[in-house]
Tab-separated table of C-alpha atoms and ligand atoms in Angstrom:
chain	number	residue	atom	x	y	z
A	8	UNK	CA	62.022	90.596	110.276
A	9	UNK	CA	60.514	92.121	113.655
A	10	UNK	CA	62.807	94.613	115.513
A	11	UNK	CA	63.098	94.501	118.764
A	12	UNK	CA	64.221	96.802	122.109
A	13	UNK	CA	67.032	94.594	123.403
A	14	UNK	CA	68.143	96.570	126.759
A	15	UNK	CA	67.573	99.943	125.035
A	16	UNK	CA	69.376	98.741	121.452
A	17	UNK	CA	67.199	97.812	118.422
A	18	UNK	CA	68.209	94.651	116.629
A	19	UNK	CA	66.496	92.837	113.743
A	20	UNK	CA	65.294	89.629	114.778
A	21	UNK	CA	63.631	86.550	113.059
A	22	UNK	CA	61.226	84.567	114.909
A	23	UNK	CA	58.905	81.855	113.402
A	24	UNK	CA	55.963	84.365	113.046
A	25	UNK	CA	57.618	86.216	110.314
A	26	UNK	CA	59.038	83.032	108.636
A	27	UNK	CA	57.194	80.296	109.290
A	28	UNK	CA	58.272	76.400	109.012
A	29	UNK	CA	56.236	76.602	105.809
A	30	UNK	CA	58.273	79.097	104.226
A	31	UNK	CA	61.100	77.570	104.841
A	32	UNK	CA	59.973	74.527	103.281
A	33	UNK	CA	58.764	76.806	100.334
A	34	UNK	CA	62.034	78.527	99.646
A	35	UNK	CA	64.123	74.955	100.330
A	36	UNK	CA	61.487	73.049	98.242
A	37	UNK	CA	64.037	72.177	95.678
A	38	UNK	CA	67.227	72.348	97.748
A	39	UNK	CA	69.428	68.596	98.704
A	40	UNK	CA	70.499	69.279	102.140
A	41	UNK	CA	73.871	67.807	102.735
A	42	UNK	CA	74.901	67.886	106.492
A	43	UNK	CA	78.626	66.844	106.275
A	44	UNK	CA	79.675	65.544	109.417
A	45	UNK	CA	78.012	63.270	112.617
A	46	UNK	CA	79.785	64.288	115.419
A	47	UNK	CA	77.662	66.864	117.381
A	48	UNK	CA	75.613	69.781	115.596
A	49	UNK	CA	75.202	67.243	112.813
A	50	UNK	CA	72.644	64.801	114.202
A	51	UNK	CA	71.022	67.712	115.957
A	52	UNK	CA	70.560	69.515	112.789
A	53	UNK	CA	70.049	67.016	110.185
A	54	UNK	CA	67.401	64.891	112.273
A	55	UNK	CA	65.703	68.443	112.935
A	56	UNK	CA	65.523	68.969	109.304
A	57	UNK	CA	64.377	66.034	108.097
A	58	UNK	CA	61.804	65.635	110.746
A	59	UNK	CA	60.796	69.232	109.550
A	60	UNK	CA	60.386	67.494	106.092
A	61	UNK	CA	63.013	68.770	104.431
A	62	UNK	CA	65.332	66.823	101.771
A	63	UNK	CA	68.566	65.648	103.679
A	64	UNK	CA	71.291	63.325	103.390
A	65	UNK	CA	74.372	62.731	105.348
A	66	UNK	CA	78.149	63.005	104.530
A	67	UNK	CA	79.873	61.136	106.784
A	68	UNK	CA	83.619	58.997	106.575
A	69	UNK	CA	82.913	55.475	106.167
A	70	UNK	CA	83.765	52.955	108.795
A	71	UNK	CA	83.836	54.580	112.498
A	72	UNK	CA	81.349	54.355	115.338
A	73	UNK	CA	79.871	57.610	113.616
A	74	UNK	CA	79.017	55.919	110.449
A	75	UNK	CA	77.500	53.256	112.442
A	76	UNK	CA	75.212	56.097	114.460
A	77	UNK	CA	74.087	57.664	111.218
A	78	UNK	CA	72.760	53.951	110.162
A	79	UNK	CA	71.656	53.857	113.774
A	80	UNK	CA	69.658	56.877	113.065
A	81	UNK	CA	67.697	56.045	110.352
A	82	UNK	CA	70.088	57.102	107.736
A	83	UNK	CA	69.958	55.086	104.620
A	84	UNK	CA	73.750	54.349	103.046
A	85	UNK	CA	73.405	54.506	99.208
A	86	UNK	CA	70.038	56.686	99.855
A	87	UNK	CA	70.566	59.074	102.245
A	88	UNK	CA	74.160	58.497	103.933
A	89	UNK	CA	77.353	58.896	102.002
A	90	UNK	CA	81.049	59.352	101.394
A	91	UNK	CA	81.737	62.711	102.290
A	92	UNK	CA	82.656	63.628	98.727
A	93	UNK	CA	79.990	62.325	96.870
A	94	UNK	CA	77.357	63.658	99.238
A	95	UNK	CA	78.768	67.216	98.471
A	96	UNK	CA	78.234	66.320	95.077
A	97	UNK	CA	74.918	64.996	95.176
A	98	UNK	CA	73.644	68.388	97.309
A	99	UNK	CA	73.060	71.985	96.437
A	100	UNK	CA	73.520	73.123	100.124
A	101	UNK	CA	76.216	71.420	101.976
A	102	UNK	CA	76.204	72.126	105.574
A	103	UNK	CA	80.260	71.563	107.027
A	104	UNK	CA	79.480	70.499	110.336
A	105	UNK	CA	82.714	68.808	110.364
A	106	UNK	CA	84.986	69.537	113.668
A	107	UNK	CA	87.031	73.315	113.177
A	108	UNK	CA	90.353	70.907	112.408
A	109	UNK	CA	88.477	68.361	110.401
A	110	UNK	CA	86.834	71.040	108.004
A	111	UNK	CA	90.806	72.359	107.114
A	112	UNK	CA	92.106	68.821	106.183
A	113	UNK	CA	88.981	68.022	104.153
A	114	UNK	CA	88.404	71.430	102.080
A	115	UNK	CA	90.949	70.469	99.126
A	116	UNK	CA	88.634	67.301	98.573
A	117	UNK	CA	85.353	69.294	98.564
A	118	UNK	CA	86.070	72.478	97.250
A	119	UNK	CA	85.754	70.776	93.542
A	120	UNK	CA	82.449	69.957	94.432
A	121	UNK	CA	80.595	73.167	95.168
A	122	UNK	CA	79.665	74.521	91.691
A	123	UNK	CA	78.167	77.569	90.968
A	124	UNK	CA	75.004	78.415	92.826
A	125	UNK	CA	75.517	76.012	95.769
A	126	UNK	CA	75.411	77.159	99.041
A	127	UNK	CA	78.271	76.415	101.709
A	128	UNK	CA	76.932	76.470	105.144
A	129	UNK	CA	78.865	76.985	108.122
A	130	UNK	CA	78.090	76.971	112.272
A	131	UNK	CA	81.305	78.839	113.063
A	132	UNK	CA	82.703	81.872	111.480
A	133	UNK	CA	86.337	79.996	112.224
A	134	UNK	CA	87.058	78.665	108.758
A	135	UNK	CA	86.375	81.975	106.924
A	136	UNK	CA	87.522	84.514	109.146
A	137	UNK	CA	91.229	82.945	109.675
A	138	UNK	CA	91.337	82.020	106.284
A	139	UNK	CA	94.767	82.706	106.092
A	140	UNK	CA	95.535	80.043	108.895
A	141	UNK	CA	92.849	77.603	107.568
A	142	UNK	CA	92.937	77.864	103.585
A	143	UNK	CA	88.836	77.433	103.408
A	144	UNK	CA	88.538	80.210	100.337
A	145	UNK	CA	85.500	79.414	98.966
A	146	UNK	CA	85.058	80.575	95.080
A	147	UNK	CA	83.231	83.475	94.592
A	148	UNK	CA	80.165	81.559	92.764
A	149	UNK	CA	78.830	80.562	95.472
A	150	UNK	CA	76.687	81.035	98.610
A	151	UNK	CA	78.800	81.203	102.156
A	152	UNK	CA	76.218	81.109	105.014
A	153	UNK	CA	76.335	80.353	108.556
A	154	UNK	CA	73.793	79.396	110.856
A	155	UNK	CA	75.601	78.971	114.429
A	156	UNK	CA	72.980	77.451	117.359
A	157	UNK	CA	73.800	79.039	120.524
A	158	UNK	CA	74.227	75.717	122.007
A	159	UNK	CA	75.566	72.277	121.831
A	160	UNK	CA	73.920	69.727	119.087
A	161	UNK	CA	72.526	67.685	121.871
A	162	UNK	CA	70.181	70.503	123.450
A	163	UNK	CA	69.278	71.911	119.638
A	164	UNK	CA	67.376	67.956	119.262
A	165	UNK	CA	66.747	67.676	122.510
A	166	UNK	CA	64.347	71.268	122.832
A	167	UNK	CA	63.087	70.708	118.991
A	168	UNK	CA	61.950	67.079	120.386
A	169	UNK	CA	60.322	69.292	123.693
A	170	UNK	CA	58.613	71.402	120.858
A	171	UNK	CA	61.388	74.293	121.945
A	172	UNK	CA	64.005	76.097	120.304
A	173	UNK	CA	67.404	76.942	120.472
A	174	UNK	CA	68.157	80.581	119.231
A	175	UNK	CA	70.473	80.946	116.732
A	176	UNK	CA	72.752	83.579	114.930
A	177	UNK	CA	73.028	84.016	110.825
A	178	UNK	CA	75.227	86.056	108.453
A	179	UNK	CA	75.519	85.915	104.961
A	180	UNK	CA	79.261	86.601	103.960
A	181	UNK	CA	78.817	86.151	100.252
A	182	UNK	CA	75.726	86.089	98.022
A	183	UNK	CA	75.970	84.847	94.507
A	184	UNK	CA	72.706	83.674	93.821
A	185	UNK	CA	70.614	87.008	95.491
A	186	UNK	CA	69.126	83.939	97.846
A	187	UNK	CA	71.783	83.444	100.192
A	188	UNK	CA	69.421	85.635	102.857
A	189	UNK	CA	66.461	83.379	102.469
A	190	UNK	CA	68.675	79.947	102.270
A	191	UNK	CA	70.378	81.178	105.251
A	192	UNK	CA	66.772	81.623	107.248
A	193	UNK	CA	65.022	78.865	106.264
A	194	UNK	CA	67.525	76.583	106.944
A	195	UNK	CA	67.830	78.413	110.400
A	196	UNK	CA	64.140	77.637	110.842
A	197	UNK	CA	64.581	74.121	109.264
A	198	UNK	CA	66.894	73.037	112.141
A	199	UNK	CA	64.833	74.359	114.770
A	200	UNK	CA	66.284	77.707	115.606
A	201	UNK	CA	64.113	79.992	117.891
A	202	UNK	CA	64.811	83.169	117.443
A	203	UNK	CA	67.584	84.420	114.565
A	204	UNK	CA	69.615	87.085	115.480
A	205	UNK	CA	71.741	88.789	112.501
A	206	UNK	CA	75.774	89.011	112.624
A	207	UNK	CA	78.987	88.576	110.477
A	208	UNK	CA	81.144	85.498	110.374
A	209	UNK	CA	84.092	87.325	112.237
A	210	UNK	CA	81.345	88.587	114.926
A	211	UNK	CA	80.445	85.349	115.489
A	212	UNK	CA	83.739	83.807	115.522
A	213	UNK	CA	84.811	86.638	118.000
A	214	UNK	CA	81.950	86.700	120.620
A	215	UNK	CA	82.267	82.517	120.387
A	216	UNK	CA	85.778	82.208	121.331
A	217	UNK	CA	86.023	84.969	124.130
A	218	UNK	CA	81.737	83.182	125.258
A	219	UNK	CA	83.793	79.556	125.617
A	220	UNK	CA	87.093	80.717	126.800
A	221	UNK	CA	85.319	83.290	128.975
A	222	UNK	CA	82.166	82.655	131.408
A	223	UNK	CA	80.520	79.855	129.631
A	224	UNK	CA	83.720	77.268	130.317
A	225	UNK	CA	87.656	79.071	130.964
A	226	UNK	CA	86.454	81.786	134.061
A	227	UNK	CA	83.862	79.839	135.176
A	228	UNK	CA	85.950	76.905	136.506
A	229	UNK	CA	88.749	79.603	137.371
A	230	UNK	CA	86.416	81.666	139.088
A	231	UNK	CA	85.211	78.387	140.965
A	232	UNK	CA	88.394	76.946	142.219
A	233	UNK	CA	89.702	80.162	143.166
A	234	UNK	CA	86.764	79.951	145.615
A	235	UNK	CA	86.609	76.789	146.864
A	236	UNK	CA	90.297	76.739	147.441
A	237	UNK	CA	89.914	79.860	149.626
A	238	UNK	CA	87.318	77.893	151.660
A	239	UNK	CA	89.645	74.485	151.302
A	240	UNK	CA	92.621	76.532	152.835
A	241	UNK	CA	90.966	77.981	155.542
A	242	UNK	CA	89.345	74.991	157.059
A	243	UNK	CA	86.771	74.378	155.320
A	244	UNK	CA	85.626	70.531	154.686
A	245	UNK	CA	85.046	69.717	150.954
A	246	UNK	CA	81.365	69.319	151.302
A	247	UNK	CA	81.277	72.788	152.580
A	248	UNK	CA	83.706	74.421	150.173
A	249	UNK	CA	81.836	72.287	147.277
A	250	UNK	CA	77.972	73.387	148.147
A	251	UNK	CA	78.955	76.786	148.862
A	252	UNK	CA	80.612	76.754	145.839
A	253	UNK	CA	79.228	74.784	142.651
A	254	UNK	CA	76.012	73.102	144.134
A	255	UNK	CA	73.964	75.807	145.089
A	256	UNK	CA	74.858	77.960	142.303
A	257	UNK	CA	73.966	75.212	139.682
A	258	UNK	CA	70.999	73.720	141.774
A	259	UNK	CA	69.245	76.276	143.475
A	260	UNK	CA	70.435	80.124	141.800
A	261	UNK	CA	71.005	79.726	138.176
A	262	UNK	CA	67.810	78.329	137.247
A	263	UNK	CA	66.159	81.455	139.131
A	264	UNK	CA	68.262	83.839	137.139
A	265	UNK	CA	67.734	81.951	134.229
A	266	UNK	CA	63.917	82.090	134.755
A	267	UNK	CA	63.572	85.932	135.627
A	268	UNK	CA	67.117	87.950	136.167
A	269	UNK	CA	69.904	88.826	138.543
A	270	UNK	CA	67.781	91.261	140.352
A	271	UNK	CA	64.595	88.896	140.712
A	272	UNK	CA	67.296	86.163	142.038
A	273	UNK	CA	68.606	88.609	144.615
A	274	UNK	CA	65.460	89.633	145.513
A	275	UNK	CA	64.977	85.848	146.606
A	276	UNK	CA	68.008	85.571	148.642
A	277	UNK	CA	68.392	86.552	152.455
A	278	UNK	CA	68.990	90.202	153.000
A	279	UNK	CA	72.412	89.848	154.073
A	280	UNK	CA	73.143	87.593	151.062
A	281	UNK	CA	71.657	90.649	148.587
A	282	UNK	CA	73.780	92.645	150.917
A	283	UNK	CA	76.920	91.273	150.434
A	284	UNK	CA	76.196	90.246	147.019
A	285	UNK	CA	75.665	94.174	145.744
A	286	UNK	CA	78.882	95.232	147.299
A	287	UNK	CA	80.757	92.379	145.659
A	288	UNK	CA	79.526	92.315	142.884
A	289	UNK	CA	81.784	95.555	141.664
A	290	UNK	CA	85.483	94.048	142.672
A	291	UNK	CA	84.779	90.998	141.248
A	292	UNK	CA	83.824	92.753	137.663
A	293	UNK	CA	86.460	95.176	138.521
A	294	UNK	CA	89.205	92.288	138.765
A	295	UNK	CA	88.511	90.530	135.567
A	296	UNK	CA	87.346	92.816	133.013
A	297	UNK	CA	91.434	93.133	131.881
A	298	UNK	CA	91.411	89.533	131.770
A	299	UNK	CA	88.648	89.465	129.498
A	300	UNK	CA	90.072	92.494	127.833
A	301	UNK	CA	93.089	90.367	127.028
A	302	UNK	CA	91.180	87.077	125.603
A	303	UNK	CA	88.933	89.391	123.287
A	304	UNK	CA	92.583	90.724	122.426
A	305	UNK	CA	93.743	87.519	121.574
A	306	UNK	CA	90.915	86.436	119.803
A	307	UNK	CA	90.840	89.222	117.570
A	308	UNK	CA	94.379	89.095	116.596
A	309	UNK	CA	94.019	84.914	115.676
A	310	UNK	CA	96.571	83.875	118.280
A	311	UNK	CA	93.776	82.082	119.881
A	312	UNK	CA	92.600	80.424	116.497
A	313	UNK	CA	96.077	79.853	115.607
A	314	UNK	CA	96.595	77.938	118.874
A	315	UNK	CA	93.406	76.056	118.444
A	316	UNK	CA	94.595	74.595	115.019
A	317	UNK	CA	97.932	73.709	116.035
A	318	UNK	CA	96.864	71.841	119.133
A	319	UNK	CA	93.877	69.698	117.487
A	320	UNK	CA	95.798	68.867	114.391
A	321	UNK	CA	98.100	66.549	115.978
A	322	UNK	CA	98.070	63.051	115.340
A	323	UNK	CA	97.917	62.581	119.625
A	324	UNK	CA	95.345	65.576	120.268
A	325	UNK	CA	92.789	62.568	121.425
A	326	UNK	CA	95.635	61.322	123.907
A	327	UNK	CA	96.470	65.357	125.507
A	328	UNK	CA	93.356	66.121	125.683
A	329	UNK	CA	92.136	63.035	127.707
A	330	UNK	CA	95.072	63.698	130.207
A	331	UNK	CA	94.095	67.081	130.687
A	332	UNK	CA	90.410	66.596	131.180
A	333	UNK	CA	91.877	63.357	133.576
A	334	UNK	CA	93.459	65.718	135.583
A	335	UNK	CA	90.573	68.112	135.865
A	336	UNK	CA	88.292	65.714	136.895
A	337	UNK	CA	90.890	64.384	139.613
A	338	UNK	CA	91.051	67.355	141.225
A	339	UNK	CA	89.238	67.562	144.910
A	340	UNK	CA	87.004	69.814	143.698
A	341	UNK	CA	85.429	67.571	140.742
A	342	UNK	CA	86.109	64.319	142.853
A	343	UNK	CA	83.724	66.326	145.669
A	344	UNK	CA	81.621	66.886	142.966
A	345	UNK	CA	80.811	63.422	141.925
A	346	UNK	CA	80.218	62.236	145.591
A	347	UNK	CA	77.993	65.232	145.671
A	348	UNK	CA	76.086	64.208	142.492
A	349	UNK	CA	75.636	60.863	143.708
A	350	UNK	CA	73.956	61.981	147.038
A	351	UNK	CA	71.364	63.701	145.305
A	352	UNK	CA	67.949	62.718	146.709
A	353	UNK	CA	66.814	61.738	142.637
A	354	UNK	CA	70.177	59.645	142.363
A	355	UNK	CA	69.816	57.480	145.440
B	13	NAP	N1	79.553	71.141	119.432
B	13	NAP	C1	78.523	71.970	119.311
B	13	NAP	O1	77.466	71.740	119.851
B	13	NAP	C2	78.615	73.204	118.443
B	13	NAP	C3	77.807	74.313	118.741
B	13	NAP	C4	77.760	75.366	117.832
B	13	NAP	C5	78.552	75.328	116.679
B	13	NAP	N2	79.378	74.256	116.458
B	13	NAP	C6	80.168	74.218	115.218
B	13	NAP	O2	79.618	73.179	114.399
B	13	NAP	C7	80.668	72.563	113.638
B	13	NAP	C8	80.687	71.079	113.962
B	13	NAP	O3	81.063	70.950	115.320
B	13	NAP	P1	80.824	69.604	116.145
B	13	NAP	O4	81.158	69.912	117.566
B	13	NAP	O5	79.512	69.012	115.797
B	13	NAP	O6	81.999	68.757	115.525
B	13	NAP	P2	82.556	67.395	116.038
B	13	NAP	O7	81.550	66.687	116.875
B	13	NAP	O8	83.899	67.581	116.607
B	13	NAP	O9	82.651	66.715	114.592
B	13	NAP	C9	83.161	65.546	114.457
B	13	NAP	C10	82.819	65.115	113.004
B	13	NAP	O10	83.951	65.409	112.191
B	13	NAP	C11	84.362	64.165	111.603
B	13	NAP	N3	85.816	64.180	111.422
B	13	NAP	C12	86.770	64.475	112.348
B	13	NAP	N4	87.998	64.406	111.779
B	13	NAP	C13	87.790	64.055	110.487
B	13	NAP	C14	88.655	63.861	109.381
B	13	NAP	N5	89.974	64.008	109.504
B	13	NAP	N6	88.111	63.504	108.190
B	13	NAP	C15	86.760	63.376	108.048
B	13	NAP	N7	85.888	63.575	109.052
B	13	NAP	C16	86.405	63.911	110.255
B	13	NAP	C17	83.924	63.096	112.599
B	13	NAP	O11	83.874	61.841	112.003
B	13	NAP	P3	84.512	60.584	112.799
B	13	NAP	O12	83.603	60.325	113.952
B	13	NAP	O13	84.548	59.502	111.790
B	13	NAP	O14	85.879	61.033	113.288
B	13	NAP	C18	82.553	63.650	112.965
B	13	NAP	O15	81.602	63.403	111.968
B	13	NAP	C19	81.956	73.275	114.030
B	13	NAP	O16	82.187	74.319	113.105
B	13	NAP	C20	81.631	73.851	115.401
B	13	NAP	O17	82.427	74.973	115.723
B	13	NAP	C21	79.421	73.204	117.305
């Protein structure tokens, strides 16, 4: 592990320097990878791993279009795809990369399955922290890891494929073996991690939830429609109220912030922009730090997780969700956006 000055705190990090690919392979040299599940993080991961040269197979319900992408994928049915049962048999890690809701209805038929010294391997702290709410108890002769990539499936292939990596946290929350720390690494490694950072299942199920429900999806779209209906109401034409609102931030500022920090991507703007933008910058925080104050609140207590299972266990989830997301992309400000899109110079 190297530690490392993270804004003035020292963490513990693991980068491929101190654990290389080969150790990885050495300590999962007699592992079978089972990655349960082939919705999103599961082709990410398992493709990672085996093109890492690792031993893998897929769990995956019979029948669906997913089935039919695993087979698309180069997974072998009778070899290297199966039932989801008898692939947690078969394996001695079994990654549950099943959907939150998915991985509650499932557990009864797969608990039987993970004797003693298997590892279960998690990319949420969800299923074991609200164990109450979701019943996943895993025996206490096993290994309970988690490996969460700090983004969607499709970026985790698509940077290992670039020769990148996603970074990724890990936390052991039970060790029966004594090599649930090096399991949980390697296989961090395996599926292409960049950097590991180190936290606890109910950290990581915490900082998610308030992440997605906070700036990375919930305030972001508040915080944008509150603008761009101030501009809408006062005059403004939609192409105005939409550049000055999502375009330029997701075209031309975020990928300078991304690249070198607020203050380099200030320091690139007009003086009256940095201006305004250093005065502002306190109300805004001012206004909705209680709101986040609240979510983390919410979070912590499970009404938030609670919510989450009720809504996506419904037989017509699919159907309420669709409407919702309908509506959302309906609105002026996302139908704007698509004309917008379009008249990008690389789309025309
Ligand atoms: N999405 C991400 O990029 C991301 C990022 C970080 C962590 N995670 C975590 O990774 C885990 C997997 O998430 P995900 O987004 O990859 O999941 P997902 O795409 O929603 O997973 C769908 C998978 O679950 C299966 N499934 C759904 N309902 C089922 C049921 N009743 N019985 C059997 N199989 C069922 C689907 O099979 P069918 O197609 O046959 O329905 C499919 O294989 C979760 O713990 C999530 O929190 C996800």
């Amino acid at each position: 592990m190297a530690v490392m000055n993270f804004g003035g705190v020292d963490e513990s990090v693991v980068t491929r320097t101190e654990f290389p690919l080969e150790k990885a392979r050495e300590v999962l040299k007699n592992e079978t990878i089972a990655v349960i599940g082939y919705g999103v993080q599961g082709p990410g991961q398992s493709l990672n791993l085996r093109d890492n040269g690792f031993n893998v197979i897929v769990g995956q319900r019979k029948g669906g279009k997913t089935w039919a992408k695993a087979v698309a994928d180069g997974w072998v049915p009778g070899e290297t795809l199966f039932e989801i049962e008898e692939a947690c048999q078969r394996a001695t890690i079994v990654q549950y990369l099943l959907s939150d809701a998915a991985q509650i209805e499932v557990w009864p038929r797969i608990k039987e399955h993970l004797t003693p010294g298997k590892a279960l391997y998690f990319s949420h702290g969800f299923g074991i922290t609200y164990k109450g709410r979701t019943h996943i108890i895993p025996s206490t002769d096993i290994d309970v890891i988690l490996v969460a990539p700090k983004g969607s499936g499709t970026s985790l292939r698509r940077m290992f494929l670039q020769g990148r990596g996603l970074n990724s946290s890990y936390a052991v929350f039970q060790d029966a073996t004594g090599r649930a720390w090096e399991r949980a690494v390697a296989l961090g490694i395996g599926v292409g991690s960049g950097y590991l950072f180190e936290t606890t299942f109910k950290k990581e199920v915490y900082s998610d939830l308030t992440g997605e429900r906070g700036t990375l999806m919930g305030a972001i779209q508040g915080l944008l429609l509150a603008q761009y209906e101030t501009l809408r109401e006062n005059g403004h034409d939609p192409s105005e109220a939409f550049n000055e609102t999502v375009e330029e931030l997701t075209q031309s500022l975020m990928p300078l912030f991304a690249e070198n920090g607020m203050d380099w991507m200030y320091a690139n703007c007009s003086t009256t922009a940095q201006r305004g933008a250093l005065d502002w910058m306190t109300p805004f925080h001012d206004a909705t730090k209680p709101v986040f104050e609240k979510l983390y609140k919410e979070v912590a207590c499970g009404n938030e997780a609670q919510r989450s299972i009720d809504t996506n266990s419904k037989p017509d989830y699919r159907e309420g969700l669709d409407r919702e997301l309908k509506a959302l992309r309906e609105s002026e400000m996302w139908r704007t956006g698509a004309v917008v899109r379009k008249l990008r110079p690389e789309n025309n």
